[in-house]
CSV table of C-alpha atoms and ligand atoms in Angstrom, one decimal:
chain,number,residue,atom,x,y,z
Z,1,MET,CA,-5.3,-24.2,6.4
Z,2,GLU,CA,-5.4,-20.5,5.7
Z,3,SER,CA,-8.9,-20.7,4.5
Z,4,GLU,CA,-9.9,-22.4,7.8
Z,5,LEU,CA,-8.3,-19.5,9.7
Z,6,LEU,CA,-10.1,-17.0,7.5
Z,7,LYS,CA,-13.4,-18.7,8.2
Z,8,PHE,CA,-12.7,-18.8,11.9
Z,9,LEU,CA,-11.8,-15.1,11.8
Z,10,GLU,CA,-14.9,-14.2,9.7
Z,11,GLN,CA,-17.2,-15.8,12.3
Z,12,LYS,CA,-15.7,-13.4,14.9
Z,13,ILE,CA,-16.7,-10.3,13.0
Z,14,ARG,CA,-20.0,-9.0,14.3
Z,15,ARG,CA,-22.2,-7.1,11.9
Z,16,VAL,CA,-24.3,-4.4,13.6
Z,17,PRO,CA,-27.0,-2.8,11.5
Z,18,ASP,CA,-27.8,0.9,11.7
Z,19,PHE,CA,-24.6,1.9,13.7
Z,20,PRO,CA,-23.5,4.7,14.2
Z,21,LYS,CA,-26.5,5.8,12.1
Z,22,LYS,CA,-29.3,4.3,10.1
Z,23,GLY,CA,-28.3,2.6,6.9
Z,24,ILE,CA,-24.7,1.8,8.0
Z,25,LEU,CA,-23.8,-1.8,8.6
Z,26,PHE,CA,-21.0,-1.7,11.1
Z,27,TYR,CA,-18.3,-4.4,11.1
Z,28,ASP,CA,-17.5,-4.8,14.8
Z,29,ILE,CA,-14.1,-6.3,15.5
Z,30,THR,CA,-14.4,-6.4,19.3
Z,31,PRO,CA,-15.2,-10.2,19.3
Z,32,VAL,CA,-11.9,-10.7,17.4
Z,33,LEU,CA,-9.9,-8.7,19.9
Z,34,GLN,CA,-11.4,-10.3,23.0
Z,35,ASP,CA,-10.7,-13.9,21.8
Z,36,ALA,CA,-7.0,-14.8,22.2
Z,37,LYS,CA,-6.9,-17.2,19.2
Z,38,ALA,CA,-8.8,-14.8,16.9
Z,39,PHE,CA,-6.7,-11.8,17.8
Z,40,LYS,CA,-3.5,-13.8,17.2
Z,41,THR,CA,-4.9,-15.2,14.0
Z,42,ALA,CA,-5.8,-11.7,12.7
Z,43,ILE,CA,-2.3,-10.3,13.5
Z,44,ASP,CA,-0.5,-13.3,12.1
Z,45,LEU,CA,-2.4,-13.2,8.9
Z,46,MET,CA,-1.8,-9.5,8.6
Z,47,CYS,CA,2.0,-9.9,9.2
Z,48,ASN,CA,2.2,-12.8,6.7
Z,49,LEU,CA,0.4,-10.8,4.0
Z,50,ILE,CA,2.7,-7.8,4.5
Z,51,THR,CA,5.8,-10.0,4.4
Z,52,ASN,CA,4.7,-11.9,1.4
Z,53,GLU,CA,3.4,-8.9,-0.6
Z,54,LEU,CA,5.6,-6.0,0.5
Z,55,GLY,CA,8.7,-7.7,2.0
Z,56,ASP,CA,10.4,-6.6,5.2
Z,57,ASN,CA,12.2,-3.5,3.8
Z,58,PHE,CA,10.1,-0.8,5.5
Z,59,ASP,CA,10.5,1.3,8.6
Z,60,LYS,CA,7.2,2.2,10.2
Z,61,VAL,CA,3.5,1.4,10.5
Z,62,ALA,CA,1.1,4.4,10.5
Z,63,SER,CA,-2.4,3.9,11.8
Z,64,ILE,CA,-5.4,6.0,12.6
Z,65,GLU,CA,-7.4,5.8,15.9
Z,66,SER,CA,-8.8,3.9,17.4
Z,67,ARG,CA,-9.2,0.4,16.1
Z,68,GLY,CA,-6.3,1.0,13.6
Z,69,PHE,CA,-4.0,1.5,16.6
Z,70,ILE,CA,-4.8,-1.9,18.1
Z,71,LEU,CA,-4.1,-3.8,14.9
Z,72,GLY,CA,-1.3,-1.5,13.6
Z,73,SER,CA,0.7,-1.5,16.8
Z,74,ALA,CA,0.5,-5.3,17.2
Z,75,VAL,CA,1.8,-5.7,13.6
Z,76,ALA,CA,4.5,-3.1,14.1
Z,77,TYR,CA,5.7,-4.8,17.3
Z,78,THR,CA,5.7,-8.3,15.7
Z,79,LEU,CA,7.6,-7.1,12.6
Z,80,ASN,CA,10.0,-5.0,14.6
Z,81,LYS,CA,8.9,-1.7,13.1
Z,82,GLY,CA,8.2,1.8,14.5
Z,83,PHE,CA,4.6,2.8,15.1
Z,84,VAL,CA,3.1,6.2,14.2
Z,85,MET,CA,-0.2,7.5,15.5
Z,86,VAL,CA,-2.5,9.5,13.2
Z,87,ARG,CA,-5.1,11.0,15.5
Z,88,LYS,CA,-8.3,13.0,15.3
Z,89,GLU,CA,-7.9,16.8,15.6
Z,90,GLY,CA,-6.7,18.2,18.9
Z,91,LYS,CA,-5.4,14.9,20.5
Z,92,LEU,CA,-1.7,15.0,19.7
Z,93,PRO,CA,0.3,17.2,22.1
Z,94,TYR,CA,3.3,18.3,20.0
Z,95,GLU,CA,3.3,20.3,16.7
Z,96,THR,CA,1.2,18.7,14.0
Z,97,LEU,CA,0.3,18.6,10.3
Z,98,SER,CA,-3.4,18.2,9.6
Z,99,TYR,CA,-5.7,17.0,6.8
Z,100,SER,CA,-9.5,17.0,6.4
Z,101,TYR,CA,-11.4,14.3,4.6
Z,102,GLY,CA,-14.9,12.7,4.1
Z,103,LEU,CA,-16.0,9.5,5.9
Z,104,GLU,CA,-18.6,6.9,5.0
Z,105,TYR,CA,-20.5,8.7,7.8
Z,106,GLY,CA,-19.5,12.4,8.4
Z,107,THR,CA,-16.3,14.3,7.9
Z,108,ALA,CA,-13.1,14.4,10.0
Z,109,THR,CA,-9.7,16.0,10.4
Z,110,CYS,CA,-6.7,14.0,11.3
Z,111,GLU,CA,-3.3,15.0,12.5
Z,112,ILE,CA,0.3,13.6,12.7
Z,113,HIS,CA,3.3,14.9,14.7
Z,114,ILE,CA,5.7,16.7,12.5
Z,115,ASP,CA,8.6,14.5,13.6
Z,116,ALA,CA,6.7,11.2,13.2
Z,117,ILE,CA,8.4,10.3,9.9
Z,118,SER,CA,11.8,11.1,8.5
Z,119,LYS,CA,12.4,11.8,4.9
Z,120,GLY,CA,12.6,8.7,2.8
Z,121,GLU,CA,11.3,6.3,5.4
Z,122,LYS,CA,9.1,3.5,4.1
Z,123,VAL,CA,5.7,3.2,5.7
Z,124,VAL,CA,2.8,0.8,5.7
Z,125,VAL,CA,-0.6,2.2,6.5
Z,126,ILE,CA,-2.8,-0.1,8.6
Z,127,ASP,CA,-6.5,0.2,9.7
Z,128,ASP,CA,-9.2,-2.2,10.7
Z,129,LEU,CA,-11.4,-1.5,7.7
Z,130,ILE,CA,-11.5,0.3,4.4
Z,131,ALA,CA,-14.8,1.7,3.2
Z,132,THR,CA,-14.6,4.7,0.9
Z,133,GLY,CA,-10.8,5.0,1.4
Z,134,GLY,CA,-10.9,8.5,2.7
Z,135,THR,CA,-9.3,7.8,6.1
Z,136,ALA,CA,-6.5,5.7,4.6
Z,137,VAL,CA,-5.8,8.3,1.8
Z,138,ALA,CA,-5.7,11.1,4.5
Z,139,THR,CA,-3.2,9.0,6.5
Z,140,ALA,CA,-1.1,8.4,3.5
Z,141,LYS,CA,-1.1,12.1,2.5
Z,142,LEU,CA,0.1,13.1,6.0
Z,143,VAL,CA,2.9,10.5,5.8
Z,144,ARG,CA,3.9,11.7,2.4
Z,145,GLU,CA,3.8,15.4,3.4
Z,146,LEU,CA,6.5,14.5,6.0
Z,147,GLY,CA,8.6,12.9,3.2
Z,148,GLY,CA,7.7,9.3,3.9
Z,149,ASN,CA,7.2,6.7,1.2
Z,150,VAL,CA,3.9,4.8,1.6
Z,151,ILE,CA,4.7,1.3,0.2
Z,152,GLY,CA,1.3,-0.2,0.9
Z,153,ALA,CA,-1.9,-0.2,2.9
Z,154,LEU,CA,-3.3,-3.1,4.8
Z,155,PHE,CA,-6.8,-3.7,6.3
Z,156,LEU,CA,-8.4,-6.5,8.2
Z,157,ILE,CA,-11.7,-5.9,6.4
Z,158,GLU,CA,-12.3,-4.4,2.9
Z,159,LEU,CA,-15.9,-3.3,1.9
Z,160,THR,CA,-15.3,-3.9,-1.8
Z,161,SER,CA,-18.5,-2.2,-3.0
Z,162,LEU,CA,-17.4,1.2,-1.7
Z,163,GLU,CA,-14.3,1.0,-3.9
Z,164,GLY,CA,-11.9,2.6,-1.4
Z,165,ARG,CA,-9.2,0.5,-3.0
Z,166,LYS,CA,-9.4,2.6,-6.1
Z,167,GLU,CA,-8.8,5.8,-4.2
Z,168,LEU,CA,-5.5,4.4,-2.8
Z,169,GLU,CA,-4.5,2.9,-6.1
Z,170,LYS,CA,-5.0,6.3,-7.7
Z,171,GLU,CA,-2.3,7.5,-5.3
Z,172,ASN,CA,-0.1,4.5,-6.4
Z,173,ILE,CA,-0.5,2.7,-3.1
Z,174,LYS,CA,-0.8,-1.1,-3.1
Z,175,VAL,CA,-3.8,-2.3,-1.2
Z,176,LEU,CA,-3.9,-5.5,0.8
Z,177,SER,CA,-6.8,-6.9,2.9
Z,178,ILE,CA,-7.6,-10.1,4.8
Z,179,LEU,CA,-11.4,-10.3,4.6
Z,180,LYS,CA,-13.4,-8.9,1.7
Z,181,TYR,CA,-17.1,-8.2,1.8
D,201,AMP,P1,-13.4,5.2,5.0
D,201,AMP,O1,-12.6,6.4,5.3
D,201,AMP,O2,-14.7,5.5,4.4
D,201,AMP,O3,-12.6,4.1,4.2
D,201,AMP,O4,-13.7,4.6,6.4
D,201,AMP,C1,-12.8,3.8,7.1
D,201,AMP,C2,-12.8,4.2,8.6
D,201,AMP,O5,-14.0,4.3,9.2
D,201,AMP,C3,-12.1,3.1,9.4
D,201,AMP,O6,-11.2,3.7,10.4
D,201,AMP,C4,-13.2,2.3,10.0
D,201,AMP,O7,-12.8,1.9,11.3
D,201,AMP,C5,-14.4,3.2,9.9
D,201,AMP,N1,-15.5,2.6,9.3
D,201,AMP,C6,-16.1,3.1,8.1
D,201,AMP,N2,-17.2,2.3,7.8
D,201,AMP,C7,-17.3,1.3,8.7
D,201,AMP,C8,-18.1,0.2,8.8
D,201,AMP,N3,-19.1,-0.1,8.0
D,201,AMP,N4,-17.9,-0.6,9.9
D,201,AMP,C9,-16.9,-0.4,10.8
D,201,AMP,N5,-16.0,0.6,10.6
D,201,AMP,C10,-16.2,1.5,9.6
């Protein structure tokens, strides 16, 4: 049953060559989001994986914009957790902590509100895709700097050849993903 759902979901991921620049194969999740059954399937599979692998004993989901927000907030709502936004530089209105990191394409700085996490809170990091792992590690570092305990990271898509998983595992973060390429 689950393998059929995975197959269905996989068919909804559109691969766009040379976006946003030459040589990058972009995994576009918009066909998943715009199909009610596919969107629900993705969120249900993500929630089940968290519950089975990490349990229910955590407080918040932290995600990075913009596709991470869509999946992360739906998972947080479904599992009755708080949701924390990690945003690109200059977007958050209140006092922030910031962290700079390298991407598969380019570099970026991300920020979190200083009151987004309380000391000791357990947090799951969620994004649509893990490539080199830089974005997820940056998110985890910001959460940790605020005293949060990152209990795991979950992705709809994992690009295994880029070995982002290793970067998170080096930080002692358990990595979960639904679709692996
Ligand atoms: P990374 O920091 O290298 O793990 O890159 C992950 C972040 O960049 C995620 O927020 C993804 O949405 C985005 N990203 C990186 N590579 C791709 C790709 N090939 N297709 C779609 N999104 C990507």
